[in-house]
């Protein structure tokens, strides 16, 4: 294999091994020596790619920081109604997280940082903002139950998704996250949306491949 | 002050200082030296009360392990209907957490341990079980919306409460946790309960002191 391919493969192996450890045990719980063992890479090769364990973690955080705007732009560009956009975008994020350990480790590392330091809960506040914007649009289109406050609803959805991710990660390595999120939508949507929209959503959920 | 009172006051000062640090930064983020500084207690006095930082953390975890069964027994003994019991018990737990930093630190330490180690999410699985039992009883009494699965609903409520606690802790030192949980009930209950029960709950929420 040409040298740059080999270098790329080594870098991928390090990222994946680190993600497996960070996802399971967090930053502090995953010593660099264990990550190197798992990846089968020498210390020398490691320092060719990353200056430190901290730099490695930052790269993994960056992967997920880059992923969400791409996802959001794709869903916002589809021209679906705002609630359908919200549910679809969220469900795709959940499926990606359940399948991709690098993405998942990035989210955990970012959350560990921000949840450990008050005032820095930026990723979750960003999600609340994205959802609130869609829910304001949904209210303008008459899709929300009367009296529903979009910001309040955005906080509730964000909280439920965060909790479900953590419990799912702890109990099933995140494999049942899509199912847990689906359950949450089923219970939250009747409180958020008009009966008509909710009935349409039930049909959507019965045929999940349309999402 | 008599010697045993002084000893008691020292112990309380250590527990409180440690809880403030653990709540904010987790176990790894809070060095014993910082806890001692904050509590104004010497190393010698500390080791009179606790054998190690680990033992101190375990005491704080124990405080919350002991608190929940007492709370559950009190609510279950009131003879209220199952859903009212569930909402009332949960809301009291949330208020206690928002006010008591020792309790909150205990929950964080327990969660950090269990969420870091797959398969050990015992506290959250216990809450899911308590809620599912109440929701099965609610179903038997005709309080649930047709088709609602009690275990699925228990998972959704537990996830939302966990996520709201973490975001509230990060953004407001948990001060707005009761308000965030109240929002979540407002959106979740229409998806869980019959319209009649939900309308009664709306009236309950309008007069929160009845809870």
Short mmCIF file of C-alpha atoms in Angstrom, two decimals:
data_model
loop_
_atom_site.label_atom_id
_atom_site.label_comp_id
_atom_site.label_asym_id
_atom_site.label_seq_id
_atom_site.Cartn_x
_atom_site.Cartn_y
_atom_site.Cartn_z
CA UNK A 1 0.00 0.00 0.00
CA UNK A 2 1.41 3.43 -0.89
CA UNK A 3 2.86 5.37 2.02
CA UNK A 4 0.10 7.99 2.29
CA UNK A 5 -2.54 5.24 2.33
CA UNK A 6 -0.67 3.46 5.10
CA UNK A 7 -0.44 6.71 7.08
CA UNK A 8 -4.16 7.27 6.57
CA UNK A 9 -4.94 3.72 7.74
CA UNK A 10 -2.82 4.22 10.86
CA UNK A 11 -4.57 7.47 11.65
CA UNK A 12 -7.97 5.81 11.24
CA UNK A 13 -6.92 2.92 13.47
CA UNK A 14 -5.86 5.35 16.22
CA UNK A 15 -9.08 7.37 15.93
CA UNK A 16 -11.23 4.26 16.07
CA UNK A 17 -9.39 2.69 19.00
CA UNK A 18 -9.49 5.96 20.92
CA UNK A 19 -13.18 6.42 20.17
CA UNK A 20 -13.98 2.93 21.47
CA UNK A 21 -12.24 3.77 24.75
CA UNK A 22 -13.50 7.36 25.13
CA UNK A 23 -17.07 6.31 24.34
CA UNK A 24 -16.97 3.67 27.04
CA UNK A 25 -14.90 5.34 29.74
CA UNK A 26 -14.56 9.04 28.99
CA UNK A 27 -11.36 11.02 28.58
CA UNK A 28 -9.89 10.42 32.03
CA UNK A 29 -10.82 6.73 32.02
CA UNK A 30 -8.93 5.95 28.81
CA UNK A 31 -5.11 6.05 29.17
CA UNK A 32 -3.10 6.57 26.01
CA UNK A 33 -1.28 3.26 26.60
CA UNK A 34 -4.59 1.36 26.34
CA UNK A 35 -5.54 3.24 23.19
CA UNK A 36 -2.16 2.38 21.63
CA UNK A 37 -2.52 -1.30 22.61
CA UNK A 38 -5.99 -1.45 21.10
CA UNK A 39 -4.94 0.23 17.86
CA UNK A 40 -1.75 -1.83 17.49
CA UNK A 41 0.20 1.36 16.79
CA UNK A 42 3.60 2.26 18.26
CA UNK A 43 4.16 5.39 20.32
CA UNK A 44 6.37 6.76 17.57
CA UNK A 45 3.69 6.28 14.93
CA UNK A 46 1.12 7.85 17.25
CA UNK A 47 3.16 11.04 17.73
CA UNK A 48 3.61 11.27 13.95
CA UNK A 49 -0.18 11.83 13.74
CA UNK A 50 -1.12 13.55 17.00
CA UNK A 51 0.85 15.77 19.37
CA UNK A 52 -0.92 14.44 22.49
CA UNK A 53 -3.91 12.52 23.84
CA UNK A 54 -5.61 15.92 24.21
CA UNK A 55 -5.07 16.67 20.51
CA UNK A 56 -6.48 13.24 19.63
CA UNK A 57 -9.58 13.96 21.73
CA UNK A 58 -10.00 17.37 20.11
CA UNK A 59 -9.89 15.77 16.65
CA UNK A 60 -12.68 13.41 17.69
CA UNK A 61 -14.75 16.29 19.10
CA UNK A 62 -14.21 18.14 15.82
CA UNK A 63 -15.62 15.21 13.78
CA UNK A 64 -18.99 15.63 15.46
CA UNK A 65 -18.82 19.43 15.49
CA UNK A 66 -18.48 19.20 11.69
CA UNK A 67 -21.16 16.55 11.25
CA UNK A 68 -24.21 18.38 12.65
CA UNK A 69 -24.23 21.49 10.45
CA UNK A 70 -23.98 19.22 7.37
CA UNK A 71 -26.91 17.16 8.63
CA UNK A 72 -28.96 20.25 9.47
CA UNK A 73 -28.34 21.86 6.07
CA UNK A 74 -29.38 18.67 4.28
CA UNK A 75 -32.68 18.43 6.18
CA UNK A 76 -33.45 22.15 6.01
CA UNK A 77 -32.88 22.03 2.25
CA UNK A 78 -35.47 19.31 1.69
CA UNK A 79 -38.43 21.69 1.87
CA UNK A 80 -40.39 19.48 4.27
CA UNK A 81 -42.69 21.03 6.86
CA UNK A 82 -40.86 22.24 10.01
CA UNK A 83 -41.99 19.43 12.34
CA UNK A 84 -41.20 16.73 9.82
CA UNK A 85 -37.79 18.37 9.36
CA UNK A 86 -37.22 18.34 13.12
CA UNK A 87 -38.20 14.71 13.63
CA UNK A 88 -36.35 13.51 10.53
CA UNK A 89 -33.15 15.40 11.30
CA UNK A 90 -33.16 14.20 14.88
CA UNK A 91 -33.82 10.61 13.92
CA UNK A 92 -30.98 10.63 11.42
CA UNK A 93 -28.63 12.08 14.06
CA UNK A 94 -29.68 9.32 16.46
CA UNK A 95 -29.09 6.57 13.90
CA UNK A 96 -25.67 8.02 13.03
CA UNK A 97 -24.73 8.09 16.71
CA UNK A 98 -25.87 4.53 17.29
CA UNK A 99 -23.74 3.29 14.38
CA UNK A 100 -20.60 5.43 14.46
CA UNK A 101 -18.40 5.12 17.51
CA UNK A 102 -16.15 8.06 16.50
CA UNK A 103 -19.14 10.40 16.30
CA UNK A 104 -20.48 9.03 19.59
CA UNK A 105 -17.14 9.43 21.37
CA UNK A 106 -16.96 13.00 20.08
CA UNK A 107 -20.37 13.78 21.52
CA UNK A 108 -19.42 12.22 24.85
CA UNK A 109 -16.14 14.11 25.07
CA UNK A 110 -17.86 17.40 24.18
CA UNK A 111 -20.65 16.75 26.69
CA UNK A 112 -18.25 15.68 29.46
CA UNK A 113 -16.39 18.93 28.98
CA UNK A 114 -19.41 21.15 28.88
CA UNK A 115 -21.51 19.37 31.47
CA UNK A 116 -18.54 19.48 33.83
CA UNK A 117 -18.21 23.24 33.45
CA UNK A 118 -21.31 25.33 34.14
CA UNK A 119 -22.06 27.93 31.54
CA UNK A 120 -20.41 25.91 28.80
CA UNK A 121 -23.30 23.66 27.79
CA UNK A 122 -22.92 24.99 24.28
CA UNK A 123 -23.74 21.91 22.18
CA UNK A 124 -27.02 21.31 23.97
CA UNK A 125 -27.96 24.97 23.91
CA UNK A 126 -27.22 24.94 20.15
CA UNK A 127 -29.55 21.97 19.65
CA UNK A 128 -32.22 23.76 21.71
CA UNK A 129 -31.84 26.76 19.40
CA UNK A 130 -32.11 24.69 16.18
CA UNK A 131 -35.21 22.93 17.49
CA UNK A 132 -36.79 26.13 18.79
CA UNK A 133 -36.39 27.76 15.35
CA UNK A 134 -38.16 24.81 13.71
CA UNK A 135 -40.87 24.84 16.37
CA UNK A 136 -41.49 28.58 15.90
CA UNK A 137 -41.90 27.89 12.17
CA UNK A 138 -44.21 24.98 13.00
CA UNK A 139 -46.31 27.29 15.19
CA UNK A 140 -46.57 29.81 12.35
CA UNK A 141 -47.83 27.00 10.12
CA UNK A 142 -50.43 25.97 12.69
CA UNK A 143 -48.81 22.59 13.42
CA UNK A 144 -48.47 23.07 17.19
CA UNK A 145 -51.05 22.38 19.86
CA UNK A 146 -52.50 25.68 21.10
CA UNK A 147 -50.50 27.19 23.94
CA UNK A 148 -47.27 25.29 23.23
CA UNK A 149 -44.20 27.47 23.74
CA UNK A 150 -41.56 26.56 21.12
CA UNK A 151 -38.58 27.25 23.40
CA UNK A 152 -40.04 25.21 26.21
CA UNK A 153 -40.75 22.35 23.79
CA UNK A 154 -37.21 22.54 22.41
CA UNK A 155 -35.80 22.21 25.93
CA UNK A 156 -37.95 19.15 26.61
CA UNK A 157 -36.93 17.38 23.38
CA UNK A 158 -33.23 18.15 23.90
CA UNK A 159 -33.31 16.88 27.48
CA UNK A 160 -35.08 13.65 26.54
CA UNK A 161 -32.65 12.98 23.69
CA UNK A 162 -29.62 13.56 25.92
CA UNK A 163 -30.93 11.29 28.67
CA UNK A 164 -31.87 8.54 26.22
CA UNK A 165 -28.42 8.67 24.64
CA UNK A 166 -26.65 8.27 27.96
CA UNK A 167 -28.83 5.42 29.18
CA UNK A 168 -28.65 3.71 25.80
CA UNK A 169 -24.86 4.05 25.72
CA UNK A 170 -24.56 2.60 29.22
CA UNK A 171 -26.92 -0.31 28.61
CA UNK A 172 -26.51 -1.27 24.94
CA UNK A 173 -23.47 0.58 23.54
CA UNK A 174 -26.05 2.92 22.01
CA UNK A 175 -27.59 0.18 19.84
CA UNK A 176 -31.13 0.84 21.09
CA UNK A 177 -30.88 4.65 20.88
CA UNK A 178 -33.03 4.91 17.71
CA UNK A 179 -35.72 2.79 19.37
CA UNK A 180 -35.58 4.84 22.59
CA UNK A 181 -35.81 8.09 20.63
CA UNK A 182 -38.75 6.72 18.68
CA UNK A 183 -40.55 5.95 21.96
CA UNK A 184 -39.88 9.52 23.13
CA UNK A 185 -41.37 11.02 19.96
CA UNK A 186 -44.45 8.88 20.34
CA UNK A 187 -45.08 10.27 23.82
CA UNK A 188 -43.95 13.85 23.21
CA UNK A 189 -45.63 14.59 19.88
CA UNK A 190 -49.23 14.43 21.19
CA UNK A 191 -48.29 17.13 23.71
CA UNK A 192 -46.57 19.27 21.09
CA UNK A 193 -48.55 19.04 17.89
CA UNK A 194 -52.10 19.30 16.58
CA UNK A 195 -54.09 16.07 16.47
CA UNK A 196 -53.98 16.12 12.67
CA UNK A 197 -50.20 16.39 12.53
CA UNK A 198 -49.82 13.77 15.20
CA UNK A 199 -52.05 11.30 13.34
CA UNK A 200 -49.96 11.87 10.20
CA UNK A 201 -46.81 11.28 12.27
CA UNK A 202 -48.22 7.97 13.54
CA UNK A 203 -48.56 6.82 9.94
CA UNK A 204 -45.00 8.02 9.28
CA UNK A 205 -43.69 6.00 12.22
CA UNK A 206 -45.53 2.93 10.97
CA UNK A 207 -43.40 3.19 7.80
CA UNK A 208 -40.06 4.36 9.21
CA UNK A 209 -38.20 4.13 5.91
CA UNK A 210 -40.01 7.23 4.66
CA UNK A 211 -38.12 9.37 7.21
CA UNK B 1 -19.19 23.62 71.56
CA UNK B 2 -18.93 20.08 72.94
CA UNK B 3 -16.41 17.87 71.16
CA UNK B 4 -18.92 15.59 69.41
CA UNK B 5 -20.77 18.61 68.04
CA UNK B 6 -17.52 20.03 66.73
CA UNK B 7 -16.68 16.71 65.11
CA UNK B 8 -20.13 16.62 63.54
CA UNK B 9 -19.74 20.17 62.21
CA UNK B 10 -16.35 19.30 60.69
CA UNK B 11 -17.80 16.23 59.01
CA UNK B 12 -20.66 18.31 57.59
CA UNK B 13 -18.24 20.98 56.34
CA UNK B 14 -16.19 18.33 54.52
CA UNK B 15 -19.27 16.71 52.97
CA UNK B 16 -20.64 20.04 51.80
CA UNK B 17 -17.34 21.30 50.36
CA UNK B 18 -16.78 17.98 48.59
CA UNK B 19 -20.33 17.99 47.24
CA UNK B 20 -19.90 21.50 45.81
CA UNK B 21 -16.78 20.34 43.95
CA UNK B 22 -18.07 16.90 42.84
CA UNK B 23 -21.35 18.39 41.64
CA UNK B 24 -19.51 20.90 39.48
CA UNK B 25 -16.52 18.91 38.26
CA UNK B 26 -17.09 15.22 38.98
CA UNK B 27 -14.85 12.90 40.96
CA UNK B 28 -11.72 13.21 38.85
CA UNK B 29 -12.06 16.97 38.50
CA UNK B 30 -12.09 17.64 42.24
CA UNK B 31 -8.70 17.07 43.95
CA UNK B 32 -8.77 16.42 47.69
CA UNK B 33 -6.53 19.48 48.26
CA UNK B 34 -9.23 21.76 46.78
CA UNK B 35 -11.93 20.13 48.89
CA UNK B 36 -9.83 20.65 52.03
CA UNK B 37 -9.19 24.30 51.13
CA UNK B 38 -12.85 24.93 50.55
CA UNK B 39 -13.93 23.24 53.78
CA UNK B 40 -11.19 24.93 55.85
CA UNK B 41 -10.34 21.54 57.39
CA UNK B 42 -6.81 20.20 57.95
CA UNK B 43 -5.60 16.95 56.40
CA UNK B 44 -5.38 15.43 59.88
CA UNK B 45 -8.99 16.33 60.69
CA UNK B 46 -10.08 14.97 57.29
CA UNK B 47 -8.51 11.57 57.87
CA UNK B 48 -10.18 11.42 61.29
CA UNK B 49 -13.53 11.34 59.44
CA UNK B 50 -12.78 9.61 56.12
CA UNK B 51 -10.13 7.08 55.12
CA UNK B 52 -9.77 8.51 51.58
CA UNK B 53 -11.33 10.71 48.89
CA UNK B 54 -12.94 7.51 47.56
CA UNK B 55 -14.57 6.85 50.98
CA UNK B 56 -15.83 10.43 51.07
CA UNK B 57 -17.38 10.01 47.61
CA UNK B 58 -18.99 6.73 48.65
CA UNK B 59 -20.57 8.44 51.68
CA UNK B 60 -22.07 11.07 49.39
CA UNK B 61 -23.37 8.40 46.99
CA UNK B 62 -24.90 6.62 49.99
CA UNK B 63 -26.80 9.75 51.06
CA UNK B 64 -28.79 9.68 47.83
CA UNK B 65 -29.07 5.88 47.77
CA UNK B 66 -30.81 6.20 51.15
CA UNK B 67 -32.98 9.17 50.19
CA UNK B 68 -34.99 7.67 47.31
CA UNK B 69 -36.56 4.65 49.05
CA UNK B 70 -37.74 6.98 51.86
CA UNK B 71 -39.27 9.33 49.31
CA UNK B 72 -40.89 6.47 47.39
CA UNK B 73 -42.41 4.94 50.54
CA UNK B 74 -43.86 8.29 51.60
CA UNK B 75 -45.55 8.85 48.22
CA UNK B 76 -46.72 5.26 47.83
CA UNK B 77 -48.26 5.45 51.33
CA UNK B 78 -50.43 8.44 50.49
CA UNK B 79 -53.08 6.46 48.69
CA UNK B 80 -53.16 8.79 45.67
CA UNK B 81 -53.87 7.43 42.21
CA UNK B 82 -50.80 5.91 40.49
CA UNK B 83 -50.16 8.73 38.01
CA UNK B 84 -50.54 11.42 40.64
CA UNK B 85 -48.12 9.41 42.81
CA UNK B 86 -45.62 9.22 39.96
CA UNK B 87 -45.73 12.92 39.12
CA UNK B 88 -45.71 14.02 42.76
CA UNK B 89 -42.85 11.73 43.75
CA UNK B 90 -40.80 12.78 40.77
CA UNK B 91 -41.43 16.47 41.34
CA UNK B 92 -40.41 16.20 44.98
CA UNK B 93 -37.20 14.39 43.96
CA UNK B 94 -36.46 17.16 41.47
CA UNK B 95 -37.01 19.93 44.04
CA UNK B 96 -34.79 18.11 46.55
CA UNK B 97 -32.05 17.81 43.94
CA UNK B 98 -32.28 21.44 42.95
CA UNK B 99 -31.89 22.53 46.60
CA UNK B 100 -29.47 20.03 48.12
CA UNK B 101 -25.95 19.96 46.74
CA UNK B 102 -24.97 16.83 48.70
CA UNK B 103 -27.85 14.87 47.20
CA UNK B 104 -27.05 16.26 43.76
CA UNK B 105 -23.36 15.41 44.02
CA UNK B 106 -24.33 11.88 45.10
CA UNK B 107 -26.50 11.46 42.03
CA UNK B 108 -23.74 12.78 39.78
CA UNK B 109 -21.10 10.51 41.28
CA UNK B 110 -23.39 7.49 41.00
CA UNK B 111 -24.31 8.39 37.41
CA UNK B 112 -20.70 9.07 36.38
CA UNK B 113 -19.78 5.64 37.68
CA UNK B 114 -22.62 3.82 36.06
CA UNK B 115 -22.78 5.75 32.81
CA UNK B 116 -19.05 5.19 32.42
CA UNK B 117 -19.44 1.45 32.74
CA UNK B 118 -21.92 -0.24 30.42
CA UNK B 119 -24.27 -2.65 32.10
CA UNK B 120 -24.12 -0.81 35.40
CA UNK B 121 -26.79 1.80 34.80
CA UNK B 122 -28.48 0.55 37.95
CA UNK B 123 -29.92 3.79 39.39
CA UNK B 124 -31.63 4.69 36.14
CA UNK B 125 -32.87 1.17 35.58
CA UNK B 126 -34.27 1.26 39.15
CA UNK B 127 -36.15 4.49 38.41
CA UNK B 128 -37.47 2.95 35.20
CA UNK B 129 -38.74 0.00 37.25
CA UNK B 130 -40.45 2.20 39.89
CA UNK B 131 -42.13 4.27 37.18
CA UNK B 132 -43.14 1.23 35.14
CA UNK B 133 -44.84 -0.31 38.20
CA UNK B 134 -46.85 2.88 38.74
CA UNK B 135 -47.70 3.08 35.04
CA UNK B 136 -48.90 -0.55 34.98
CA UNK B 137 -51.16 0.34 37.94
CA UNK B 138 -52.30 3.46 36.09
CA UNK B 139 -53.15 1.33 33.05
CA UNK B 140 -55.19 -1.03 35.22
CA UNK B 141 -57.13 1.98 36.52
CA UNK B 142 -57.81 3.22 32.99
CA UNK B 143 -55.64 6.35 33.34
CA UNK B 144 -53.40 5.71 30.33
CA UNK B 145 -54.05 6.61 26.71
CA UNK B 146 -55.00 3.46 24.78
CA UNK B 147 -51.99 1.62 23.42
CA UNK B 148 -49.42 3.15 25.80
CA UNK B 149 -46.85 0.60 26.93
CA UNK B 150 -45.94 1.29 30.60
CA UNK B 151 -42.31 0.17 30.25
CA UNK B 152 -41.78 2.26 27.17
CA UNK B 153 -43.33 5.28 28.92
CA UNK B 154 -41.14 4.71 31.98
CA UNK B 155 -38.04 4.75 29.76
CA UNK B 156 -39.11 8.02 28.14
CA UNK B 157 -39.77 9.78 31.47
CA UNK B 158 -36.50 8.55 32.99
CA UNK B 159 -34.50 9.69 29.96
CA UNK B 160 -36.10 13.14 29.92
CA UNK B 161 -35.51 13.62 33.66
CA UNK B 162 -31.85 12.60 33.36
CA UNK B 163 -31.20 14.92 30.43
CA UNK B 164 -32.98 17.85 32.09
CA UNK B 165 -30.95 17.36 35.27
CA UNK B 166 -27.64 17.42 33.41
CA UNK B 167 -28.48 20.47 31.31
CA UNK B 168 -29.94 22.27 34.33
CA UNK B 169 -26.85 21.50 36.41
CA UNK B 170 -24.56 22.78 33.67
CA UNK B 171 -26.50 25.96 33.00
CA UNK B 172 -28.03 27.00 36.36
CA UNK B 173 -26.45 24.89 39.13
CA UNK B 174 -29.71 22.89 38.93
CA UNK B 175 -31.83 25.88 40.04
CA UNK B 176 -34.22 25.57 37.07
CA UNK B 177 -34.55 21.78 37.25
CA UNK B 178 -38.08 21.90 38.76
CA UNK B 179 -39.20 24.26 35.99
CA UNK B 180 -37.59 22.08 33.29
CA UNK B 181 -39.23 18.96 34.71
CA UNK B 182 -42.56 20.74 34.84
CA UNK B 183 -42.20 21.58 31.14
CA UNK B 184 -41.46 17.94 30.38
CA UNK B 185 -44.57 16.73 32.20
CA UNK B 186 -46.70 19.22 30.30
CA UNK B 187 -45.51 17.79 26.99
CA UNK B 188 -45.32 14.12 28.00
CA UNK B 189 -48.59 13.70 29.87
CA UNK B 190 -50.87 14.25 26.85
CA UNK B 191 -49.08 11.36 25.13
CA UNK B 192 -49.28 9.11 28.19
CA UNK B 193 -52.63 9.68 29.84
CA UNK B 194 -56.32 9.88 29.02
CA UNK B 195 -57.67 13.32 28.16
CA UNK B 196 -59.61 13.39 31.42
CA UNK B 197 -56.56 12.68 33.56
CA UNK B 198 -54.51 15.16 31.59
CA UNK B 199 -57.08 17.93 32.05
CA UNK B 200 -57.08 17.24 35.80
CA UNK B 201 -53.27 17.37 35.78
CA UNK B 202 -53.36 20.77 34.05
CA UNK B 203 -55.44 22.07 36.95
CA UNK B 204 -52.96 20.48 39.38
CA UNK B 205 -50.05 22.23 37.66
CA UNK B 206 -51.88 25.56 37.84
CA UNK B 207 -51.81 25.16 41.65
CA UNK B 208 -48.40 23.53 42.21
CA UNK B 209 -48.61 23.63 46.01
CA UNK B 210 -51.17 20.80 45.92
CA UNK B 211 -48.49 18.40 44.68
#
